[in-house]
Amino acid sequence: MRPDAIELRSVSRRYGTADGSVSALEGVSLAFGAGTFTAVMGPSGSGKSTLLQCAAGLDRPTSGSVRLGETELTALSERRLTLLRRKRIGFVFQAFNLLPSLTAAQNVALPLRLAGRRPRRAEVREALRRVGLAERAGHRPSELSGGQQQRVALARALITRPEVLFGDEPTGALDSVTGREVLALLRGMVDAEGRTVVMVTHDPVAASYADRVVFLVDGRVHGELAGASAGEIAARTAGLETSGAEAVPC
Ligand SMILES: Nc1ncnc2c1ncn2[C@@H]1O[C@H](COP(=O)(O)OP(=O)(O)O)[C@@H](O)[C@H]1O
Ligand SMILES: [Mg+2]
């Protein structure tokens, strides 16, 4: 059996608000095997982003533990957690989050600079080549299409060769054709490079690129599907929206 790249044990996350607290995650236990591609789905507000941020060390659970390989994230100081994140974790967002004043190559080189390394030109070129953008190295984000910007964001997330790549609706702002290009790249990173990918999505077609789909409802795991088609996933999510609504106490 392959080792787990990430394991969450009884993870809960509560947010304090003006009128009390909101429970975003409640006792979530999940493992993501090394070299696998998992999609996370669920209704809006079900805790998908919170799950990803806790798993990626961008947020801390209120209780429970998160392990990356052999490292217990919840035990790390802020500083060590930041260093670990820079080295071992990649994250891509729906809104790309590229720096507008930097070129594609400068954006891709940024994580290496943050890690105190001097980026080699060849290494930045190679990262852009892998996402099919070698010719766009000198372009700024505003000179690139949405799909190209997301591919720059992917190259930036991958330049440090992270063990796990997280995506929070990485194709949510893309049309279906460019979305599929990004999904095919993610799939290739898992198949050809053995990387681990965990991606939140609303789209059953996007989720069907994954090996496994985990469903969240009201901050809890509500079952999963393995090797499912887009049609099977769509049927399951349609049921979830209803069961999620029924679960709300009245
Ligand atoms: N920073 C925050 N402060 C207060 N509540 C939050 C915060 N972030 C998320 N929540 C709440 O936690 C729940 C889960 O949110 P989120 O993880 O963003 O869900 P999803 O990504 O599935 O839409 C929601 O009820 C949301 O309102
Ligand atoms: Mg979200």
PDB file of C-alpha atoms and ligand atoms in Angstrom:
ATOM      1  CA  MET A   1       0.000   0.000   0.000  1.00  0.00           C
ATOM      2  CA  ARG A   2       1.153   3.510  -0.763  1.00  0.00           C
ATOM      3  CA  PRO A   3       1.881   5.798   2.173  1.00  0.00           C
ATOM      4  CA  ASP A   4      -0.466   8.696   2.825  1.00  0.00           C
ATOM      5  CA  ALA A   5       0.766  12.099   1.744  1.00  0.00           C
ATOM      6  CA  ILE A   6      -1.691  13.841   4.059  1.00  0.00           C
ATOM      7  CA  GLU A   7      -3.793  12.553   6.904  1.00  0.00           C
ATOM      8  CA  LEU A   8      -6.451  14.476   8.819  1.00  0.00           C
ATOM      9  CA  ARG A   9      -7.648  13.009  12.100  1.00  0.00           C
ATOM     10  CA  SER A  10     -10.833  14.251  13.747  1.00  0.00           C
ATOM     11  CA  VAL A  11     -10.280  17.750  12.405  1.00  0.00           C
ATOM     12  CA  SER A  12     -12.742  20.384  13.610  1.00  0.00           C
ATOM     13  CA  ARG A  13     -12.615  24.091  12.849  1.00  0.00           C
ATOM     14  CA  ARG A  14     -14.836  26.621  14.506  1.00  0.00           C
ATOM     15  CA  TYR A  15     -14.851  30.282  13.588  1.00  0.00           C
ATOM     16  CA  GLY A  16     -15.778  32.823  16.222  1.00  0.00           C
ATOM     17  CA  THR A  17     -18.312  35.352  14.958  1.00  0.00           C
ATOM     18  CA  ALA A  18     -20.082  38.370  16.459  1.00  0.00           C
ATOM     19  CA  ASP A  19     -23.066  36.236  17.480  1.00  0.00           C
ATOM     20  CA  GLY A  20     -21.396  33.037  18.585  1.00  0.00           C
ATOM     21  CA  SER A  21     -19.405  30.579  16.537  1.00  0.00           C
ATOM     22  CA  VAL A  22     -19.719  28.730  13.260  1.00  0.00           C
ATOM     23  CA  SER A  23     -18.616  25.146  12.929  1.00  0.00           C
ATOM     24  CA  ALA A  24     -16.981  24.863   9.490  1.00  0.00           C
ATOM     25  CA  LEU A  25     -15.581  21.336   9.995  1.00  0.00           C
ATOM     26  CA  GLU A  26     -16.675  18.723  12.493  1.00  0.00           C
ATOM     27  CA  GLY A  27     -14.570  15.670  13.195  1.00  0.00           C
ATOM     28  CA  VAL A  28     -13.248  15.151   9.670  1.00  0.00           C
ATOM     29  CA  SER A  29     -10.925  12.162   9.245  1.00  0.00           C
ATOM     30  CA  LEU A  30      -9.496  11.656   5.771  1.00  0.00           C
ATOM     31  CA  ALA A  31      -6.289  10.378   4.218  1.00  0.00           C
ATOM     32  CA  PHE A  32      -4.911  11.327   0.815  1.00  0.00           C
ATOM     33  CA  GLY A  33      -2.619   8.648  -0.569  1.00  0.00           C
ATOM     34  CA  ALA A  34       0.687   9.684  -2.146  1.00  0.00           C
ATOM     35  CA  GLY A  35       0.390   9.819  -5.918  1.00  0.00           C
ATOM     36  CA  THR A  36      -3.412  10.087  -5.946  1.00  0.00           C
ATOM     37  CA  PHE A  37      -5.822  12.716  -7.228  1.00  0.00           C
ATOM     38  CA  THR A  38      -8.800  13.520  -4.994  1.00  0.00           C
ATOM     39  CA  ALA A  39     -11.693  15.875  -5.660  1.00  0.00           C
ATOM     40  CA  VAL A  40     -13.653  17.446  -2.795  1.00  0.00           C
ATOM     41  CA  MET A  41     -17.261  18.384  -3.480  1.00  0.00           C
ATOM     42  CA  GLY A  42     -20.203  19.636  -1.463  1.00  0.00           C
ATOM     43  CA  PRO A  43     -22.744  22.438  -1.281  1.00  0.00           C
ATOM     44  CA  SER A  44     -21.597  26.015  -0.780  1.00  0.00           C
ATOM     45  CA  GLY A  45     -20.637  26.557   2.870  1.00  0.00           C
ATOM     46  CA  SER A  46     -20.066  22.841   3.517  1.00  0.00           C
ATOM     47  CA  GLY A  47     -16.455  23.443   4.583  1.00  0.00           C
ATOM     48  CA  LYS A  48     -14.503  22.596   1.425  1.00  0.00           C
ATOM     49  CA  SER A  49     -12.188  25.624   1.529  1.00  0.00           C
ATOM     50  CA  THR A  50     -11.683  25.250   5.272  1.00  0.00           C
ATOM     51  CA  LEU A  51     -10.766  21.588   4.769  1.00  0.00           C
ATOM     52  CA  LEU A  52      -8.203  22.478   2.112  1.00  0.00           C
ATOM     53  CA  GLN A  53      -6.701  25.296   4.165  1.00  0.00           C
ATOM     54  CA  CYS A  54      -6.384  23.117   7.266  1.00  0.00           C
ATOM     55  CA  ALA A  55      -4.844  20.297   5.206  1.00  0.00           C
ATOM     56  CA  ALA A  56      -2.393  22.720   3.565  1.00  0.00           C
ATOM     57  CA  GLY A  57      -1.317  24.371   6.814  1.00  0.00           C
ATOM     58  CA  LEU A  58      -2.810  27.721   5.772  1.00  0.00           C
ATOM     59  CA  ASP A  59      -5.252  27.502   8.658  1.00  0.00           C
ATOM     60  CA  ARG A  60      -5.141  25.687  11.982  1.00  0.00           C
ATOM     61  CA  PRO A  61      -7.843  23.275  13.154  1.00  0.00           C
ATOM     62  CA  THR A  62      -9.553  24.081  16.449  1.00  0.00           C
ATOM     63  CA  SER A  63      -8.999  20.427  17.349  1.00  0.00           C
ATOM     64  CA  GLY A  64      -7.676  17.303  15.675  1.00  0.00           C
ATOM     65  CA  SER A  65      -4.432  16.739  13.812  1.00  0.00           C
ATOM     66  CA  VAL A  66      -3.018  17.070  10.307  1.00  0.00           C
ATOM     67  CA  ARG A  67       0.011  15.095   9.193  1.00  0.00           C
ATOM     68  CA  LEU A  68       2.053  15.726   6.036  1.00  0.00           C
ATOM     69  CA  GLY A  69       4.156  12.617   5.498  1.00  0.00           C
ATOM     70  CA  GLU A  70       5.823  12.170   8.886  1.00  0.00           C
ATOM     71  CA  THR A  71       5.335  15.759  10.018  1.00  0.00           C
ATOM     72  CA  GLU A  72       2.562  16.750  12.406  1.00  0.00           C
ATOM     73  CA  LEU A  73       1.514  20.219  11.184  1.00  0.00           C
ATOM     74  CA  THR A  74      -0.581  21.121  14.203  1.00  0.00           C
ATOM     75  CA  ALA A  75       2.523  20.891  16.416  1.00  0.00           C
ATOM     76  CA  LEU A  76       4.588  23.385  14.380  1.00  0.00           C
ATOM     77  CA  SER A  77       5.216  27.016  15.227  1.00  0.00           C
ATOM     78  CA  GLU A  78       3.948  29.623  12.742  1.00  0.00           C
ATOM     79  CA  ARG A  79       7.449  30.084  11.398  1.00  0.00           C
ATOM     80  CA  ARG A  80       8.138  26.396  10.873  1.00  0.00           C
ATOM     81  CA  LEU A  81       4.739  25.937   9.321  1.00  0.00           C
ATOM     82  CA  THR A  82       5.445  28.732   6.830  1.00  0.00           C
ATOM     83  CA  LEU A  83       8.800  27.207   5.927  1.00  0.00           C
ATOM     84  CA  LEU A  84       7.250  23.768   5.502  1.00  0.00           C
ATOM     85  CA  ARG A  85       4.460  25.170   3.337  1.00  0.00           C
ATOM     86  CA  ARG A  86       6.905  26.914   1.044  1.00  0.00           C
ATOM     87  CA  LYS A  87       8.906  23.753   0.579  1.00  0.00           C
ATOM     88  CA  ARG A  88       6.425  20.930   0.550  1.00  0.00           C
ATOM     89  CA  ILE A  89       3.009  22.285  -0.407  1.00  0.00           C
ATOM     90  CA  GLY A  90       1.629  23.973  -3.514  1.00  0.00           C
ATOM     91  CA  PHE A  91      -1.665  25.860  -3.651  1.00  0.00           C
ATOM     92  CA  VAL A  92      -3.662  27.225  -6.582  1.00  0.00           C
ATOM     93  CA  PHE A  93      -6.768  29.357  -6.253  1.00  0.00           C
ATOM     94  CA  GLN A  94      -9.795  30.079  -8.407  1.00  0.00           C
ATOM     95  CA  ALA A  95      -8.664  33.698  -8.835  1.00  0.00           C
ATOM     96  CA  PHE A  96      -5.079  32.706  -9.879  1.00  0.00           C
ATOM     97  CA  ASN A  97      -3.554  35.255  -7.420  1.00  0.00           C
ATOM     98  CA  LEU A  98      -0.641  36.191  -9.673  1.00  0.00           C
ATOM     99  CA  LEU A  99       1.201  39.437  -9.000  1.00  0.00           C
ATOM    100  CA  PRO A 100       0.078  41.789 -11.801  1.00  0.00           C
ATOM    101  CA  SER A 101       3.315  43.775 -12.053  1.00  0.00           C
ATOM    102  CA  LEU A 102       5.524  40.693 -12.496  1.00  0.00           C
ATOM    103  CA  THR A 103       6.034  38.719 -15.697  1.00  0.00           C
ATOM    104  CA  ALA A 104       5.037  35.055 -15.917  1.00  0.00           C
ATOM    105  CA  ALA A 105       8.664  34.042 -15.309  1.00  0.00           C
ATOM    106  CA  GLN A 106       8.991  36.378 -12.304  1.00  0.00           C
ATOM    107  CA  ASN A 107       5.746  35.041 -10.827  1.00  0.00           C
ATOM    108  CA  VAL A 108       6.963  31.469 -11.254  1.00  0.00           C
ATOM    109  CA  ALA A 109      10.328  32.304  -9.681  1.00  0.00           C
ATOM    110  CA  LEU A 110       8.740  33.948  -6.639  1.00  0.00           C
ATOM    111  CA  PRO A 111       8.495  30.873  -4.360  1.00  0.00           C
ATOM    112  CA  LEU A 112      12.215  30.217  -4.869  1.00  0.00           C
ATOM    113  CA  ARG A 113      13.038  33.822  -3.985  1.00  0.00           C
ATOM    114  CA  LEU A 114      10.832  33.571  -0.888  1.00  0.00           C
ATOM    115  CA  ALA A 115      12.781  30.454   0.074  1.00  0.00           C
ATOM    116  CA  GLY A 116      15.981  32.503  -0.181  1.00  0.00           C
ATOM    117  CA  ARG A 117      17.145  30.834  -3.366  1.00  0.00           C
ATOM    118  CA  ARG A 118      18.326  32.513  -6.485  1.00  0.00           C
ATOM    119  CA  PRO A 119      16.134  31.096  -9.268  1.00  0.00           C
ATOM    120  CA  ARG A 120      17.984  29.630 -12.225  1.00  0.00           C
ATOM    121  CA  ARG A 121      16.679  30.791 -15.593  1.00  0.00           C
ATOM    122  CA  ALA A 122      16.612  27.243 -16.942  1.00  0.00           C
ATOM    123  CA  GLU A 123      14.549  26.011 -14.048  1.00  0.00           C
ATOM    124  CA  VAL A 124      11.924  28.753 -14.506  1.00  0.00           C
ATOM    125  CA  ARG A 125      11.830  28.100 -18.260  1.00  0.00           C
ATOM    126  CA  GLU A 126      11.377  24.396 -17.641  1.00  0.00           C
ATOM    127  CA  ALA A 127       8.479  25.019 -15.236  1.00  0.00           C
ATOM    128  CA  LEU A 128       6.764  27.209 -17.847  1.00  0.00           C
ATOM    129  CA  ARG A 129       7.483  24.693 -20.564  1.00  0.00           C
ATOM    130  CA  ARG A 130       5.794  21.948 -18.582  1.00  0.00           C
ATOM    131  CA  VAL A 131       2.550  23.922 -18.557  1.00  0.00           C
ATOM    132  CA  GLY A 132       2.951  24.802 -22.245  1.00  0.00           C
ATOM    133  CA  LEU A 133       3.875  28.462 -21.741  1.00  0.00           C
ATOM    134  CA  ALA A 134       7.563  28.637 -22.624  1.00  0.00           C
ATOM    135  CA  GLU A 135       6.791  31.368 -25.156  1.00  0.00           C
ATOM    136  CA  ARG A 136       4.964  33.550 -22.634  1.00  0.00           C
ATOM    137  CA  ALA A 137       7.740  33.946 -20.044  1.00  0.00           C
ATOM    138  CA  GLY A 138       7.971  37.719 -20.519  1.00  0.00           C
ATOM    139  CA  HIS A 139       4.216  38.409 -20.473  1.00  0.00           C
ATOM    140  CA  ARG A 140       2.414  40.001 -17.552  1.00  0.00           C
ATOM    141  CA  PRO A 141      -0.832  38.420 -16.245  1.00  0.00           C
ATOM    142  CA  SER A 142      -2.976  41.068 -17.998  1.00  0.00           C
ATOM    143  CA  GLU A 143      -1.466  39.937 -21.313  1.00  0.00           C
ATOM    144  CA  LEU A 144      -2.513  36.317 -20.741  1.00  0.00           C
ATOM    145  CA  SER A 145      -5.872  34.530 -21.000  1.00  0.00           C
ATOM    146  CA  GLY A 146      -7.504  33.057 -17.889  1.00  0.00           C
ATOM    147  CA  GLY A 147      -6.359  29.559 -18.774  1.00  0.00           C
ATOM    148  CA  GLN A 148      -2.811  30.786 -19.350  1.00  0.00           C
ATOM    149  CA  GLN A 149      -2.816  32.660 -16.032  1.00  0.00           C
ATOM    150  CA  GLN A 150      -3.931  29.529 -14.209  1.00  0.00           C
ATOM    151  CA  ARG A 151      -1.160  27.575 -15.921  1.00  0.00           C
ATOM    152  CA  VAL A 152       1.368  30.181 -14.712  1.00  0.00           C
ATOM    153  CA  ALA A 153      -0.104  29.754 -11.215  1.00  0.00           C
ATOM    154  CA  LEU A 154       0.360  25.986 -11.582  1.00  0.00           C
ATOM    155  CA  ALA A 155       3.960  26.400 -12.689  1.00  0.00           C
ATOM    156  CA  ARG A 156       4.525  28.693  -9.699  1.00  0.00           C
ATOM    157  CA  ALA A 157       2.967  26.154  -7.329  1.00  0.00           C
ATOM    158  CA  LEU A 158       5.104  23.368  -8.769  1.00  0.00           C
ATOM    159  CA  ILE A 159       8.509  25.045  -9.028  1.00  0.00           C
ATOM    160  CA  THR A 160       9.455  23.944  -5.521  1.00  0.00           C
ATOM    161  CA  ARG A 161       8.387  20.360  -6.403  1.00  0.00           C
ATOM    162  CA  PRO A 162       5.857  20.127  -3.565  1.00  0.00           C
ATOM    163  CA  GLU A 163       4.670  16.766  -2.312  1.00  0.00           C
ATOM    164  CA  VAL A 164       1.048  17.861  -2.413  1.00  0.00           C
ATOM    165  CA  LEU A 165      -0.731  20.328  -4.661  1.00  0.00           C
ATOM    166  CA  PHE A 166      -4.014  21.784  -3.421  1.00  0.00           C
ATOM    167  CA  GLY A 167      -6.467  23.563  -5.710  1.00  0.00           C
ATOM    168  CA  ASP A 168      -9.518  25.487  -4.474  1.00  0.00           C
ATOM    169  CA  GLU A 169     -11.774  25.492  -7.517  1.00  0.00           C
ATOM    170  CA  PRO A 170      -8.779  25.932  -9.839  1.00  0.00           C
ATOM    171  CA  THR A 171     -10.980  25.685 -12.934  1.00  0.00           C
ATOM    172  CA  GLY A 172     -13.890  27.664 -11.472  1.00  0.00           C
ATOM    173  CA  ALA A 173     -13.058  30.825 -13.423  1.00  0.00           C
ATOM    174  CA  LEU A 174     -12.201  29.064 -16.688  1.00  0.00           C
ATOM    175  CA  ASP A 175     -14.330  28.091 -19.670  1.00  0.00           C
ATOM    176  CA  SER A 176     -14.753  24.356 -20.172  1.00  0.00           C
ATOM    177  CA  VAL A 177     -12.053  24.006 -22.850  1.00  0.00           C
ATOM    178  CA  THR A 178      -9.281  25.788 -20.921  1.00  0.00           C
ATOM    179  CA  GLY A 179     -10.549  24.185 -17.713  1.00  0.00           C
ATOM    180  CA  ARG A 180      -9.953  20.777 -19.241  1.00  0.00           C
ATOM    181  CA  GLU A 181      -6.414  21.744 -20.265  1.00  0.00           C
ATOM    182  CA  VAL A 182      -5.664  22.581 -16.639  1.00  0.00           C
ATOM    183  CA  LEU A 183      -7.307  19.338 -15.439  1.00  0.00           C
ATOM    184  CA  ALA A 184      -5.300  17.305 -17.932  1.00  0.00           C
ATOM    185  CA  LEU A 185      -2.134  18.948 -16.569  1.00  0.00           C
ATOM    186  CA  LEU A 186      -3.111  18.075 -13.006  1.00  0.00           C
ATOM    187  CA  ARG A 187      -3.880  14.495 -14.029  1.00  0.00           C
ATOM    188  CA  GLY A 188      -0.496  14.293 -15.776  1.00  0.00           C
ATOM    189  CA  MET A 189       1.310  15.522 -12.670  1.00  0.00           C
ATOM    190  CA  VAL A 190      -0.210  12.655 -10.721  1.00  0.00           C
ATOM    191  CA  ASP A 191       0.312   9.990 -13.387  1.00  0.00           C
ATOM    192  CA  ALA A 192       3.722  10.988 -14.725  1.00  0.00           C
ATOM    193  CA  GLU A 193       5.333  12.535 -11.644  1.00  0.00           C
ATOM    194  CA  GLY A 194       3.593  10.758  -8.775  1.00  0.00           C
ATOM    195  CA  ARG A 195       2.473  14.023  -7.244  1.00  0.00           C
ATOM    196  CA  THR A 196      -0.536  14.159  -4.901  1.00  0.00           C
ATOM    197  CA  VAL A 197      -3.392  16.474  -5.882  1.00  0.00           C
ATOM    198  CA  VAL A 198      -6.399  17.520  -3.802  1.00  0.00           C
ATOM    199  CA  MET A 199      -8.880  19.767  -5.584  1.00  0.00           C
ATOM    200  CA  VAL A 200     -12.163  21.392  -4.589  1.00  0.00           C
ATOM    201  CA  THR A 201     -14.642  21.669  -7.438  1.00  0.00           C
ATOM    202  CA  HIS A 202     -18.340  22.162  -8.117  1.00  0.00           C
ATOM    203  CA  ASP A 203     -18.058  20.610 -11.559  1.00  0.00           C
ATOM    204  CA  PRO A 204     -18.742  16.856 -11.927  1.00  0.00           C
ATOM    205  CA  VAL A 205     -16.695  16.789 -15.162  1.00  0.00           C
ATOM    206  CA  ALA A 206     -13.680  18.265 -13.336  1.00  0.00           C
ATOM    207  CA  ALA A 207     -14.190  15.823 -10.446  1.00  0.00           C
ATOM    208  CA  SER A 208     -14.217  12.894 -12.881  1.00  0.00           C
ATOM    209  CA  TYR A 209     -10.500  13.555 -13.593  1.00  0.00           C
ATOM    210  CA  ALA A 210      -9.804  12.502  -9.990  1.00  0.00           C
ATOM    211  CA  ASP A 211      -9.354   8.948  -8.703  1.00  0.00           C
ATOM    212  CA  ARG A 212     -11.698   9.602  -5.815  1.00  0.00           C
ATOM    213  CA  VAL A 213     -14.362  12.137  -4.909  1.00  0.00           C
ATOM    214  CA  VAL A 214     -15.011  13.006  -1.258  1.00  0.00           C
ATOM    215  CA  PHE A 215     -18.342  14.659  -0.437  1.00  0.00           C
ATOM    216  CA  LEU A 216     -18.794  17.153   2.385  1.00  0.00           C
ATOM    217  CA  VAL A 217     -22.088  18.243   3.894  1.00  0.00           C
ATOM    218  CA  ASP A 218     -22.301  20.640   6.861  1.00  0.00           C
ATOM    219  CA  GLY A 219     -18.626  20.207   7.708  1.00  0.00           C
ATOM    220  CA  ARG A 220     -18.701  16.428   7.753  1.00  0.00           C
ATOM    221  CA  VAL A 221     -17.635  13.764   5.292  1.00  0.00           C
ATOM    222  CA  HIS A 222     -20.737  12.452   3.589  1.00  0.00           C
ATOM    223  CA  GLY A 223     -19.377   9.498   1.642  1.00  0.00           C
ATOM    224  CA  GLU A 224     -17.098   9.160  -1.371  1.00  0.00           C
ATOM    225  CA  LEU A 225     -16.915   7.669  -4.853  1.00  0.00           C
ATOM    226  CA  ALA A 226     -13.936   6.028  -6.552  1.00  0.00           C
ATOM    227  CA  GLY A 227     -13.311   5.960 -10.293  1.00  0.00           C
ATOM    228  CA  ALA A 228     -16.691   7.540 -10.996  1.00  0.00           C
ATOM    229  CA  SER A 229     -17.896   9.076 -14.272  1.00  0.00           C
ATOM    230  CA  ALA A 230     -19.113  12.679 -14.493  1.00  0.00           C
ATOM    231  CA  GLY A 231     -22.673  11.344 -14.737  1.00  0.00           C
ATOM    232  CA  GLU A 232     -22.382   9.277 -11.554  1.00  0.00           C
ATOM    233  CA  ILE A 233     -20.812  12.219  -9.715  1.00  0.00           C
ATOM    234  CA  ALA A 234     -23.538  14.599 -10.928  1.00  0.00           C
ATOM    235  CA  ALA A 235     -26.239  12.190  -9.706  1.00  0.00           C
ATOM    236  CA  ARG A 236     -24.573  12.010  -6.298  1.00  0.00           C
ATOM    237  CA  THR A 237     -24.145  15.790  -5.904  1.00  0.00           C
ATOM    238  CA  ALA A 238     -27.795  16.365  -6.882  1.00  0.00           C
ATOM    239  CA  GLY A 239     -28.749  14.081  -3.983  1.00  0.00           C
ATOM    240  CA  LEU A 240     -26.361  15.909  -1.632  1.00  0.00           C
ATOM    241  CA  GLU A 241     -27.923  19.320  -2.199  1.00  0.00           C
ATOM    242  CA  THR A 242     -31.227  17.795  -1.063  1.00  0.00           C
ATOM    243  CA  SER A 243     -29.865  15.820   1.892  1.00  0.00           C
ATOM    244  CA  GLY A 244     -27.838  18.892   2.923  1.00  0.00           C
ATOM    245  CA  ALA A 245     -31.004  21.010   2.914  1.00  0.00           C
ATOM    246  CA  GLU A 246     -32.891  18.386   4.884  1.00  0.00           C
ATOM    247  CA  ALA A 247     -30.140  18.240   7.474  1.00  0.00           C
ATOM    248  CA  VAL A 248     -30.745  21.886   8.437  1.00  0.00           C
ATOM    249  CA  PRO A 249     -32.788  21.825  11.624  1.00  0.00           C
ATOM    250  CA  CYS A 250     -35.964  23.896  11.472  1.00  0.00           C
TER     251      CYS A 250
HETATM  252  N1  LIG B   1     -13.106  33.384   8.332  1.00  0.00           N
HETATM  253  C1  LIG B   1     -14.336  32.927   8.624  1.00  0.00           C
HETATM  254  N2  LIG B   1     -15.026  33.472   9.644  1.00  0.00           N
HETATM  255  C2  LIG B   1     -16.268  33.007   9.979  1.00  0.00           C
HETATM  256  N3  LIG B   1     -16.879  32.003   9.333  1.00  0.00           N
HETATM  257  C3  LIG B   1     -16.251  31.430   8.307  1.00  0.00           C
HETATM  258  C4  LIG B   1     -14.943  31.858   7.890  1.00  0.00           C
HETATM  259  N4  LIG B   1     -14.553  31.094   6.827  1.00  0.00           N
HETATM  260  C5  LIG B   1     -15.568  30.237   6.602  1.00  0.00           C
HETATM  261  N5  LIG B   1     -16.575  30.436   7.476  1.00  0.00           N
HETATM  262  C6  LIG B   1     -17.843  29.668   7.558  1.00  0.00           C
HETATM  263  O1  LIG B   1     -17.525  28.291   7.608  1.00  0.00           O
HETATM  264  C7  LIG B   1     -18.399  27.531   6.813  1.00  0.00           C
HETATM  265  C8  LIG B   1     -17.606  26.774   5.737  1.00  0.00           C
HETATM  266  O2  LIG B   1     -17.011  27.700   4.847  1.00  0.00           O
HETATM  267  P1  LIG B   1     -16.102  27.266   3.613  1.00  0.00           P
HETATM  268  O3  LIG B   1     -15.064  26.339   4.096  1.00  0.00           O
HETATM  269  O4  LIG B   1     -15.656  28.508   2.938  1.00  0.00           O
HETATM  270  O5  LIG B   1     -17.159  26.471   2.721  1.00  0.00           O
HETATM  271  P2  LIG B   1     -17.120  26.110   1.153  1.00  0.00           P
HETATM  272  O6  LIG B   1     -15.729  26.305   0.647  1.00  0.00           O
HETATM  273  O7  LIG B   1     -17.596  24.691   1.097  1.00  0.00           O
HETATM  274  O8  LIG B   1     -18.110  27.026   0.498  1.00  0.00           O
HETATM  275  C9  LIG B   1     -19.425  28.500   6.262  1.00  0.00           C
HETATM  276  O9  LIG B   1     -20.535  28.506   7.103  1.00  0.00           O
HETATM  277  C10 LIG B   1     -18.687  29.820   6.299  1.00  0.00           C
HETATM  278  O10 LIG B   1     -19.589  30.875   6.419  1.00  0.00           O
HETATM  279 MG    MG B   2     -14.947  27.495  -0.864  1.00  0.00          MG
END
